[in-house]
Tab-separated table of C-alpha atoms and ligand atoms in Angstrom:
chain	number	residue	atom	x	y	z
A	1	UNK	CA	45.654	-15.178	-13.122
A	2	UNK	CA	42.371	-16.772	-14.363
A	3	UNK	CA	40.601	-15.379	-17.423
A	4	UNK	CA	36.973	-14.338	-18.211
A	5	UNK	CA	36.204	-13.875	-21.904
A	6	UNK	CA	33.033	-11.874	-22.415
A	7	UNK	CA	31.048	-10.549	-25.875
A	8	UNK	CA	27.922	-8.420	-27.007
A	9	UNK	CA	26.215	-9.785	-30.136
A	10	UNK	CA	22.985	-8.884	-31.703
A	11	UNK	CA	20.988	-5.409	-31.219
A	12	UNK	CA	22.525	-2.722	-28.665
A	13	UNK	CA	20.567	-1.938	-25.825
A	14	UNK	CA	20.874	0.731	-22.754
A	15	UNK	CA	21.783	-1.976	-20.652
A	16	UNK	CA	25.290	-3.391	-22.219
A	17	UNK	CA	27.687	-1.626	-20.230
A	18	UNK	CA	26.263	-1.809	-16.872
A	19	UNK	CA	26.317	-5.585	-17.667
A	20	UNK	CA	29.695	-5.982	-18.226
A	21	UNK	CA	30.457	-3.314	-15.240
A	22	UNK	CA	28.962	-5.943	-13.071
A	23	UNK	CA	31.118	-8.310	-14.852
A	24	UNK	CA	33.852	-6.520	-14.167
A	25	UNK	CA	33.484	-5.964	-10.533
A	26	UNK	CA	32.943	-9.714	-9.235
A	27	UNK	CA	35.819	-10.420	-11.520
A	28	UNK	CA	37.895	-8.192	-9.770
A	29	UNK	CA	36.424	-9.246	-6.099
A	30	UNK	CA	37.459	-12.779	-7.152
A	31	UNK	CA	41.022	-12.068	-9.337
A	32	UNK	CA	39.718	-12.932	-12.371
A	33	UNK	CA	40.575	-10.737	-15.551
A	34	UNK	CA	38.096	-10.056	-18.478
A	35	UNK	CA	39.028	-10.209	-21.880
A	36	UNK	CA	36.420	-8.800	-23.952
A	37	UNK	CA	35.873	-9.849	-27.571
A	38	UNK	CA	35.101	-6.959	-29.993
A	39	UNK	CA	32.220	-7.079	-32.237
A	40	UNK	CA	30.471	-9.968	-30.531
A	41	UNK	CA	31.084	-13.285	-32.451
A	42	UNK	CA	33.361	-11.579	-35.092
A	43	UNK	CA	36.062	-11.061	-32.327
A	44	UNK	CA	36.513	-14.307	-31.305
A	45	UNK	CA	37.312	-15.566	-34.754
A	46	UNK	CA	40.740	-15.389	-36.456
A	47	UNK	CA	40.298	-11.955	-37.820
A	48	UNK	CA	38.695	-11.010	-34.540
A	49	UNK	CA	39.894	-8.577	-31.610
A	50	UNK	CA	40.466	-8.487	-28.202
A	51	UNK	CA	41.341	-5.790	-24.818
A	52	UNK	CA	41.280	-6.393	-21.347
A	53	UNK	CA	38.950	-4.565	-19.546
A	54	UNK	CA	38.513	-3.578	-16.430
A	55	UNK	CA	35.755	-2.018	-14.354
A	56	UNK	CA	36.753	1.477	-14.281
A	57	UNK	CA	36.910	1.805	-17.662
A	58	UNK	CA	33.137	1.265	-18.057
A	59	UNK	CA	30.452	3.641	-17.443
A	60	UNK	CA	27.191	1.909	-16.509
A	61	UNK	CA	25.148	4.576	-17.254
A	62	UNK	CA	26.431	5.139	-20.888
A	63	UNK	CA	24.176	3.206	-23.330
A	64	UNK	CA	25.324	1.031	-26.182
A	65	UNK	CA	29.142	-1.444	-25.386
A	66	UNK	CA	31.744	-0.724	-25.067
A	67	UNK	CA	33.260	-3.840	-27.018
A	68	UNK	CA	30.831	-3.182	-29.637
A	69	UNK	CA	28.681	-5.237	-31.373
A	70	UNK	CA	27.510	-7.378	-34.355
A	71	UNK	CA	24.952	-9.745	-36.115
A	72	UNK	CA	27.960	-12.173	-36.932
A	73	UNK	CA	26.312	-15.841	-37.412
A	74	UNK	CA	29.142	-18.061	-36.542
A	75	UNK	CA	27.168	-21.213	-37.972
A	76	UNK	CA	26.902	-19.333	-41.466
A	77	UNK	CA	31.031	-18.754	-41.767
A	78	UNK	CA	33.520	-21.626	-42.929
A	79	UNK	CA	34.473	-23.316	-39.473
A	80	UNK	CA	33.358	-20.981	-37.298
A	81	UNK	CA	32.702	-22.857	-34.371
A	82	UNK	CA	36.195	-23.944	-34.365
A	83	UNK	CA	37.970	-20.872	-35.078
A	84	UNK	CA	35.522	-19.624	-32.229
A	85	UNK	CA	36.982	-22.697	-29.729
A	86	UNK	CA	40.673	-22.740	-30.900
A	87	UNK	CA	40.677	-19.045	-30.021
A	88	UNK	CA	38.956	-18.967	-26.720
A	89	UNK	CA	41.049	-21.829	-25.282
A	90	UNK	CA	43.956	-19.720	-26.773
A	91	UNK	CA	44.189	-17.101	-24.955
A	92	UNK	CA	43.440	-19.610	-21.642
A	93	UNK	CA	39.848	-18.570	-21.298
A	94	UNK	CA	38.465	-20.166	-18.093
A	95	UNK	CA	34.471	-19.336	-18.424
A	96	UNK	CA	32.921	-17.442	-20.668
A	97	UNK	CA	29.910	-15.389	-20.614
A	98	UNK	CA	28.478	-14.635	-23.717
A	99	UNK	CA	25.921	-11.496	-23.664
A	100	UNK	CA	23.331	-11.158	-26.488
A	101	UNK	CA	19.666	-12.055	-27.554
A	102	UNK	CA	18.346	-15.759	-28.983
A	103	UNK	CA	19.984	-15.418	-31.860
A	104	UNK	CA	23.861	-14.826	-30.318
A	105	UNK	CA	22.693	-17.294	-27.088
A	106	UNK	CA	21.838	-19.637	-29.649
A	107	UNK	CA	25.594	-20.441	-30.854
A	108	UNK	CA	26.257	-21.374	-26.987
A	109	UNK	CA	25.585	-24.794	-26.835
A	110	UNK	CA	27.778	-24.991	-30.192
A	111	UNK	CA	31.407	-24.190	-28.544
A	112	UNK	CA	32.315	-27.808	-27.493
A	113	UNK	CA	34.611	-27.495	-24.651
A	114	UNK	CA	33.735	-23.835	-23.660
A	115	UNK	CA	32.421	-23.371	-20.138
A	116	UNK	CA	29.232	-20.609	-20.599
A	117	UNK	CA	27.017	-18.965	-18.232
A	118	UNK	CA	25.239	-16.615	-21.030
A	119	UNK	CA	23.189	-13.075	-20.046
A	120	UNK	CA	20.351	-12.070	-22.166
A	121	UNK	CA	19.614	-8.940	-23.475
A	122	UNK	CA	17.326	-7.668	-25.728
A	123	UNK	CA	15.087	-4.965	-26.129
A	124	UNK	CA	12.389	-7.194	-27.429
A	125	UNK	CA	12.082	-9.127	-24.199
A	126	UNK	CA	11.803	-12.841	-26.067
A	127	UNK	CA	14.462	-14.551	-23.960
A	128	UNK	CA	12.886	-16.676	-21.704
A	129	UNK	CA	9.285	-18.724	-20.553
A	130	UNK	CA	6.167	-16.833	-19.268
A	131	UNK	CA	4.467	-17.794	-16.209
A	132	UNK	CA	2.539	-21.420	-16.924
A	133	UNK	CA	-0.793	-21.404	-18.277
A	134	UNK	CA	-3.956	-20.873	-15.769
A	135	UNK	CA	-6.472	-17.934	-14.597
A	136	UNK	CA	-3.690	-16.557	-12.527
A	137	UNK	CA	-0.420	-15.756	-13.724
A	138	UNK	CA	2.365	-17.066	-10.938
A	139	UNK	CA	4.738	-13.728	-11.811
A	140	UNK	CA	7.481	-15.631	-9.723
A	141	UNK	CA	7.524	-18.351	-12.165
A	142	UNK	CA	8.188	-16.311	-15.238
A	143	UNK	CA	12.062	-17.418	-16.031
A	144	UNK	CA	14.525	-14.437	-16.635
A	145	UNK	CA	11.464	-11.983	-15.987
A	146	UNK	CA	13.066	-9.411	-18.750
A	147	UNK	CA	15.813	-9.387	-20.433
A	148	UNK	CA	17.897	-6.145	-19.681
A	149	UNK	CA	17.690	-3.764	-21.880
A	150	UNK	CA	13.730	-3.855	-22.231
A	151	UNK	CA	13.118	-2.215	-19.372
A	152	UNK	CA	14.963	0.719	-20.516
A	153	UNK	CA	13.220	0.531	-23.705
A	154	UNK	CA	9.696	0.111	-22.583
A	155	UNK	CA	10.249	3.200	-20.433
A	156	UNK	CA	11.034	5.007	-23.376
A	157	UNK	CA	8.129	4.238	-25.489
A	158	UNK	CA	5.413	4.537	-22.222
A	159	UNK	CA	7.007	8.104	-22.437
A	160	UNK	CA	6.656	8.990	-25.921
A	161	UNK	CA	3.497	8.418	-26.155
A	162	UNK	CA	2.486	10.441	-23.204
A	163	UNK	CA	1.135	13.502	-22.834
A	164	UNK	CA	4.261	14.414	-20.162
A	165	UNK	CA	6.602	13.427	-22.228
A	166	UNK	CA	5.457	12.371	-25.644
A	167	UNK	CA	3.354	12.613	-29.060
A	168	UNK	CA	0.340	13.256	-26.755
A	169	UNK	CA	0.981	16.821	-26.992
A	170	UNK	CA	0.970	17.017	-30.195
A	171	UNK	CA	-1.878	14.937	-30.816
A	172	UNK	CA	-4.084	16.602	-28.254
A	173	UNK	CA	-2.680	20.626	-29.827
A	174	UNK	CA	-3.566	19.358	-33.824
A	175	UNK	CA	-6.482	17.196	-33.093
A	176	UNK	CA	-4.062	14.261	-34.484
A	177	UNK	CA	-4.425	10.906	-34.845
A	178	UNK	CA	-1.113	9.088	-34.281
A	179	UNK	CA	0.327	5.667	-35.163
A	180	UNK	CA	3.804	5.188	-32.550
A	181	UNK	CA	5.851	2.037	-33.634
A	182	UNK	CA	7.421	0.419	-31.195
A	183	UNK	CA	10.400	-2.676	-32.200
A	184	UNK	CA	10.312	-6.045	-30.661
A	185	UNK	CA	10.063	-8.385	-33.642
A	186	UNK	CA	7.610	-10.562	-33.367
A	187	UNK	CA	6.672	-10.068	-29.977
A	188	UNK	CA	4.073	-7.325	-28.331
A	189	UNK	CA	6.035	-6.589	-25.404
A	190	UNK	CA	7.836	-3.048	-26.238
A	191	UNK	CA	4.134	-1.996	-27.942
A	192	UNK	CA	2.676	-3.310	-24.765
A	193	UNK	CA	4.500	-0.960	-22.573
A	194	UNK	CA	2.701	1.992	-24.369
A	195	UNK	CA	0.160	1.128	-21.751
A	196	UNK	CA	1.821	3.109	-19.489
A	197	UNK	CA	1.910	6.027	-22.037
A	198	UNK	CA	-1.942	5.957	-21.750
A	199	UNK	CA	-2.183	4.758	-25.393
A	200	UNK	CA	-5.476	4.671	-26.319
A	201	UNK	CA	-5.122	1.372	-28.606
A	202	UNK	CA	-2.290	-1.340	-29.020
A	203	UNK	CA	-1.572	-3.373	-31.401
A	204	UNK	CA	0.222	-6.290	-30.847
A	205	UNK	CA	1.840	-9.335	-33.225
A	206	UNK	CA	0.093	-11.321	-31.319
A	207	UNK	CA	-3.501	-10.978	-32.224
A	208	UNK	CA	-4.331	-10.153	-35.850
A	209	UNK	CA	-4.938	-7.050	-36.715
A	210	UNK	CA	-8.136	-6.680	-37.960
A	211	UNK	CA	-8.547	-3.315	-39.794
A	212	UNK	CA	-12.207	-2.947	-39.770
A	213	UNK	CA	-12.539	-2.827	-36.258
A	214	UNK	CA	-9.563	-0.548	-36.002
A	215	UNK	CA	-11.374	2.070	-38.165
A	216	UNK	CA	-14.724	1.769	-35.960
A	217	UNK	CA	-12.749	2.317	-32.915
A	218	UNK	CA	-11.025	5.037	-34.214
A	219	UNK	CA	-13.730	6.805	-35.421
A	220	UNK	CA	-15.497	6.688	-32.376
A	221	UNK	CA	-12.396	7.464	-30.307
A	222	UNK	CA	-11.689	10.413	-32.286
A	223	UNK	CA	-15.611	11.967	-32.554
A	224	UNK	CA	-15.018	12.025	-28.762
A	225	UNK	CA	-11.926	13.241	-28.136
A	226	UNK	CA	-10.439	14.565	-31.565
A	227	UNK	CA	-6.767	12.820	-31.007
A	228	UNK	CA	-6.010	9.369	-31.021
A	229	UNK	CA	-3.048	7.562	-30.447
A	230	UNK	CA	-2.608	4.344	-31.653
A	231	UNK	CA	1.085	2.074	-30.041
A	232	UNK	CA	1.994	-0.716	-32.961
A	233	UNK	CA	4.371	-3.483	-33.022
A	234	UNK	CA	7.003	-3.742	-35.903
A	235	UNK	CA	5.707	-6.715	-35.704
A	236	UNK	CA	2.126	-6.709	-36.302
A	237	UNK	CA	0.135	-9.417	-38.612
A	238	UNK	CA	-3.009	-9.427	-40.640
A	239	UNK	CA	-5.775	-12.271	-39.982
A	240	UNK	CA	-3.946	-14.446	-42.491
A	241	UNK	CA	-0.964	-14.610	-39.710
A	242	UNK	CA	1.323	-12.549	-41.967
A	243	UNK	CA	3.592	-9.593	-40.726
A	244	UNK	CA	1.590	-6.643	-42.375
A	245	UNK	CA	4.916	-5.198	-43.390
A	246	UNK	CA	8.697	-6.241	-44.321
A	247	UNK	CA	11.350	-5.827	-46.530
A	248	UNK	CA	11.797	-9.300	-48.438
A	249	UNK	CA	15.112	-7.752	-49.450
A	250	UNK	CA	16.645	-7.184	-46.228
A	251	UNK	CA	17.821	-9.858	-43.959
A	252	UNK	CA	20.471	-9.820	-41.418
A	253	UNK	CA	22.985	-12.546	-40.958
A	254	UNK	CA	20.311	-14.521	-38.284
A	255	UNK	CA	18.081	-14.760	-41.056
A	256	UNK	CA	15.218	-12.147	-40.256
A	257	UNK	CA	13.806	-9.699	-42.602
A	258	UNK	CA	14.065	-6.229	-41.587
A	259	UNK	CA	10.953	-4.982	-39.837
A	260	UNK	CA	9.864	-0.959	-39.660
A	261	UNK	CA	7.293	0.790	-41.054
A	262	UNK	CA	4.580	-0.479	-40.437
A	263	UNK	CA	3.191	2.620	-38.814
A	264	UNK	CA	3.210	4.413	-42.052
A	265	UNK	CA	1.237	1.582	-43.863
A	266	UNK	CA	-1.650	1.718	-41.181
A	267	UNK	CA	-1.280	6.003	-40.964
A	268	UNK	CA	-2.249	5.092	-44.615
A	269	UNK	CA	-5.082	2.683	-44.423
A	270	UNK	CA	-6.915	4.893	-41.809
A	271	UNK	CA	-6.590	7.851	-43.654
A	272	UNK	CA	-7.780	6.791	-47.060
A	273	UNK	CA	-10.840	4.880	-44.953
A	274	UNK	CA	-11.525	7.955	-42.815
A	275	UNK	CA	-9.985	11.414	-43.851
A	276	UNK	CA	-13.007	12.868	-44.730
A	277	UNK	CA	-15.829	11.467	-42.325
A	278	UNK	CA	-13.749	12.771	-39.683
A	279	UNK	CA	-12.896	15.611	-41.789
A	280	UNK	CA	-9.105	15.378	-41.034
A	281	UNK	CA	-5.988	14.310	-43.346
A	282	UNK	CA	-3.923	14.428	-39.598
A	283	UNK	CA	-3.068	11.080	-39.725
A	284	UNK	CA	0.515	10.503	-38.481
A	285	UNK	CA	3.212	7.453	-38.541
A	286	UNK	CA	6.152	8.262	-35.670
A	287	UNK	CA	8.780	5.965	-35.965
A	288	UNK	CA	11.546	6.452	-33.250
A	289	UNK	CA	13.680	3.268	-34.363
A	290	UNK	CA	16.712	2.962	-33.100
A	291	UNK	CA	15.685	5.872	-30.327
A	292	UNK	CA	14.028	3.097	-28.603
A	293	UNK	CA	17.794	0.979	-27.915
A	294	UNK	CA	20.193	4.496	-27.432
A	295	UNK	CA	20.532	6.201	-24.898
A	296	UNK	CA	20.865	5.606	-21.132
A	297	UNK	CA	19.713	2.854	-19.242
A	298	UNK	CA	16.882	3.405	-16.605
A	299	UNK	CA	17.736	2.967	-13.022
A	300	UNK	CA	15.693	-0.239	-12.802
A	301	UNK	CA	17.519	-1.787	-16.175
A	302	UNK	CA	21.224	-0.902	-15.034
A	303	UNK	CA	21.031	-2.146	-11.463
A	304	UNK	CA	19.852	-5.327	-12.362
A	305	UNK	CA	22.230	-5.956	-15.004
A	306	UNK	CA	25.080	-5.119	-13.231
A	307	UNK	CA	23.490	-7.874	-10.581
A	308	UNK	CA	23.112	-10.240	-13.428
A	309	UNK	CA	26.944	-9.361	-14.860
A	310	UNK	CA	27.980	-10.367	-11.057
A	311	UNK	CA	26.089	-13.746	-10.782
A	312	UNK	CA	27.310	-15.120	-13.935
A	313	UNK	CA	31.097	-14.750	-12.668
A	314	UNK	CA	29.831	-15.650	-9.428
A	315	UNK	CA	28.661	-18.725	-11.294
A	316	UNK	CA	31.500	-19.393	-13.478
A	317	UNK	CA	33.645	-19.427	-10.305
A	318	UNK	CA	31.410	-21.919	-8.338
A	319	UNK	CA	32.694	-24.335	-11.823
A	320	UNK	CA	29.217	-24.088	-13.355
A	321	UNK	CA	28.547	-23.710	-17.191
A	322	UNK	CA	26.127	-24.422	-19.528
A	323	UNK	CA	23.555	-21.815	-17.647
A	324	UNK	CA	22.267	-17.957	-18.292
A	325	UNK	CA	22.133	-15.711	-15.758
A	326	UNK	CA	18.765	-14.011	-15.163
A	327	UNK	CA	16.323	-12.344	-13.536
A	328	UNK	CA	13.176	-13.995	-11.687
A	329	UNK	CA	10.548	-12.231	-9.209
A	330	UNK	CA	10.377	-12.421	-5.819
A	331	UNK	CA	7.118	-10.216	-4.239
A	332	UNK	CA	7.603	-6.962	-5.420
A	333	UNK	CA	11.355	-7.797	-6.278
A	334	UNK	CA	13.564	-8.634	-9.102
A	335	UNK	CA	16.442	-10.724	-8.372
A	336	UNK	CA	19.391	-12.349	-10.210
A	337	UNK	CA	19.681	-16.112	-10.356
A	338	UNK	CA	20.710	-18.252	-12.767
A	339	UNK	CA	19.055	-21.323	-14.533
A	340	UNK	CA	20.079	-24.364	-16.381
A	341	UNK	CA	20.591	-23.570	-20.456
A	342	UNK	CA	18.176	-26.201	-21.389
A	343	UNK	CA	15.657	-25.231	-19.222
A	344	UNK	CA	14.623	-22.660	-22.368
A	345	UNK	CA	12.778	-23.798	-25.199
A	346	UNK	CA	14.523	-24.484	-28.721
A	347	UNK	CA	13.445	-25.461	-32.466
A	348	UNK	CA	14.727	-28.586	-34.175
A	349	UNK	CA	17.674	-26.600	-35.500
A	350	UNK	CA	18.421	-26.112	-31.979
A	351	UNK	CA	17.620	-21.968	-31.821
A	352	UNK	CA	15.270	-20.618	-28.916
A	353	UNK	CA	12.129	-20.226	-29.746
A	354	UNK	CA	11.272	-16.671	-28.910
A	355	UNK	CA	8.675	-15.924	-25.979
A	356	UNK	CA	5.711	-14.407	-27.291
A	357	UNK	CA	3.925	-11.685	-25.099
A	358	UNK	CA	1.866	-13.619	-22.586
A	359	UNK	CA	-1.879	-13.250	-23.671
A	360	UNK	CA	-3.074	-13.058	-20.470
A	361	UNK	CA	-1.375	-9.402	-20.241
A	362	UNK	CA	-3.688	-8.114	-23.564
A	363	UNK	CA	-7.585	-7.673	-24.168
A	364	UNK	CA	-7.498	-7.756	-27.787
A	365	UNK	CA	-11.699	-6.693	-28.009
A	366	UNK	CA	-10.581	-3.304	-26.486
A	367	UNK	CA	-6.756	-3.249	-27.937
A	368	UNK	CA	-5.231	-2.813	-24.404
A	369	UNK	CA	-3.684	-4.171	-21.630
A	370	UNK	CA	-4.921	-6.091	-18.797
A	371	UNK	CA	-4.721	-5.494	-14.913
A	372	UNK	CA	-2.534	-8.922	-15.069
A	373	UNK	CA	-0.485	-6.852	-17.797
A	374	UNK	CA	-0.003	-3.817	-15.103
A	375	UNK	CA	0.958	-6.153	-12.711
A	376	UNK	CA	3.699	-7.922	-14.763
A	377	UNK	CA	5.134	-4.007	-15.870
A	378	UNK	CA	5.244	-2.866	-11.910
A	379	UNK	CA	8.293	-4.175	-11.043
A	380	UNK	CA	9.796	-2.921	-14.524
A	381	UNK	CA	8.076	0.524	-14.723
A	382	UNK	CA	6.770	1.434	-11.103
A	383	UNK	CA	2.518	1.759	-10.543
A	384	UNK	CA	0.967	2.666	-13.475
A	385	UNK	CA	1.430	6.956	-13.428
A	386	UNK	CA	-1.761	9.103	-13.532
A	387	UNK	CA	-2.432	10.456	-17.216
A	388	UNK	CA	-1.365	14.217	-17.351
A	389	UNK	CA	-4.014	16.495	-19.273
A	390	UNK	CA	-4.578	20.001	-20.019
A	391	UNK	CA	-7.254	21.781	-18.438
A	392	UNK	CA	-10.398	21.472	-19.974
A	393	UNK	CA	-11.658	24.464	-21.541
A	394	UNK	CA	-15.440	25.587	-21.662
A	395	UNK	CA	-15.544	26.153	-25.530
A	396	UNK	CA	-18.459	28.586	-27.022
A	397	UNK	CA	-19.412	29.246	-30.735
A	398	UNK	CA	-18.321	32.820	-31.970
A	399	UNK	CA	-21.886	32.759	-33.296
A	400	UNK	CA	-23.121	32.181	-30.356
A	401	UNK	CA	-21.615	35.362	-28.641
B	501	F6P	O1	16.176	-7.439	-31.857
B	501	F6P	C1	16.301	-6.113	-31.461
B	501	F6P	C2	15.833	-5.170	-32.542
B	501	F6P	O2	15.980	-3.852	-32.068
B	501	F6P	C3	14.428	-5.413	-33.047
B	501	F6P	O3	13.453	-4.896	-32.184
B	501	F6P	C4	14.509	-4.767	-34.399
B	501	F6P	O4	13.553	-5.289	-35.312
B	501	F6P	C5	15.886	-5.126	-34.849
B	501	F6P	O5	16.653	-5.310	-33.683
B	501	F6P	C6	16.554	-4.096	-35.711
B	501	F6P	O6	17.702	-4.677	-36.224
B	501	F6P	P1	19.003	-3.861	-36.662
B	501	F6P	O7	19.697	-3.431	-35.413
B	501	F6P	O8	19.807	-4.873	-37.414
B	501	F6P	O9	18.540	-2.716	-37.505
């Protein structure tokens, strides 16, 4: 019988076991079996670990993998590579599909001799090319459209900030104003998708923030209304192009400094700038963290990626390699195809360069997002929902009675 190896590697997401469900299921359809390396790139070295797996053992709708996962850097241990190569062709691997973010897709093309059709993931949505450059974005151009996982994720934080679902509430019952940070690394998609939260500012890591002109908007925003909800990106930079906030100490094994926090750094700011002309000290960082990647994957996120688990077996059976599986639109649709490797962007060192949120989707002069924005989220998050309020009440002054 032929063999399919498969691994997570990098960040968990909702949409890892539907994935390798998919996987699973055109394996079976075509008598392949999967071997599944535990701990992504840990398990295929010579301390690593292996099981066959087969689809009925996975539930698509549980979140996180269920081969587990890791930031193992395969280029930063002794021989890696070749431990990684001696072991795949060991236990008579015939294609490969590797699932995980730039970072783990980045070791591909470094497994001489290994046949790979890689699947994305991530919850930042930075694997892949936005639409090219022009008045009007071409959304069927936009290669692997999001990686799974985001979708999921972006649902998540459009409903905690809402007033249905999310720090609205609160905001709206304590007069609040309320910095939500969203992940994503250095790009503004996740924050993006507070949008559909009804946000009333973003702020994204790609356009500086600018604190002054936070402050005026808030304190007009909140002499209106009295609650404000500011969406941030983990992400987020000052004019001088530097992330506002990071912990030089912390890096993972890909090299990035941890990110998170921010959100309490700008709660900060606007309350030592503004506390008491808007007579309030209600100024509050939410950080959900890892609440954004747990959890269940949305209908939208788990379909497609157990289409996407299916076309990269399909493809691996058709003899093809050196390709990722992913997701482009067609109309109104998302569908799985698959795309040359090198089709993606990469630095000298030969790592993708991460996609950036396209700016065409953000007005930075009134911190939201664009109609082309809305359009990009429909096929991800449906039409953009109505925002839910309470009833508004006809307030008189006791002295007035
Ligand atoms: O890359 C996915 C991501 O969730 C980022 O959005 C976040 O900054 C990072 O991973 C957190 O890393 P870790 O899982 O190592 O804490």
């Amino acid at each position: 019988m032929k063999r399919i190896g498969v691994l997570t590697g990098g960040g968990d997401t909702s949409a890892l076991n539907p994935t390798i469900k998919g996987i699973c299921l055109k394996a079976e359809e075509l008598d392949y079996e999967v071997i599944g390396f535990i701990r992504g790139w840990a398990g295929v070295l010579d301390s690593g670990e292996y099981a066959v797996i087969k689809s009925d053992m996975i539930d698509p709708d549980l979140g996180g993998t269920i081969l587990k996962t890791s930031r193992t850097k395969l280029g930063k241990i002794e021989g890696g590579y070749e431990q990684a190569v001696k072991n795949i062709q060991r236990l008579d691997i015939d294609g490969f599909i590797p699932i995980g973010g730039d970072d783990t897709l980045s070791v591909v093309g470094q497994l001489q001799g290994v046949r790979s059709v890689a699947i994305t993931k991530t919850i930042d949505n930075d694997v892949g090319t936005n639409a090219p450059d022009g008045d009007v974005v071409n959304y069927e151009e936009i290669i692997n459209y999001y990686t799974p996982g985001f979708a999921t994720a972006a649902a998540r934080v459009a409903e905690f900030t809402s007033m249905a679902r999310g720090v609205r509430t609160t905001a709206y019952s304590h007069d609040r104003i309320i910095i939500l940070e969203a992940m994503g690394m250095s790009a503004g998609w996740l924050g993006l998708a507070a949008a559909y939260g009804h946000a009333d500012f973003i702020i994204v890591p790609e356009y500086a923030l600018v604190m002054d002109e936070l402050e005026q908007k808030v304190l007009e925003r909140y002499e209106q209304n009295k609650e404000v909800i500011i969406a941030m990106s983990e992400g987020a930079v000052g004019p001088d192009g530097k992330i506002l906030h990071e912990d030089e100490a912390n890096v993972d094994a890909f090299g990035h400094k941890k990110l998170g926090g921010v959100a309490e750094f700008v709660a900060q700011h606007l309350k030592d700038a503004l506390a008491e002309k808007l007579q309030t000290r209600n100024f509050n960082a939410v950080i959900p963290s890892y609440l954004w990647r747990c959890g269940a994957p949305s209908a939208v996120d788990r379909d497609n990626a157990i289409a996407l688990g299916k076309k990269a077996v399909e493809d691996l059976d058709q003899g093809a390699g050196g390709r990722m599986a992913c997701l482009v639109r067609k109309g109104d649709d998302l569908v799985a195809t698959s795309v040359a490797f090198d089709t993606l962007p990469r630095k000298e060192n030969g790592s993708l360069v991460p996609r950036k949120m396209d700016a065409r989707f953000f007005d930075p002069e009134k911190m939201c997002i664009t109609d082309a924005g809305v359009k990009y989220f429909e096929p991800i998050l449906g039409p953009m929902p109505e925002a839910r309020r309470p009833a508004k009440l006809d307030t008189k002054k006791i002295t007035d009675a």
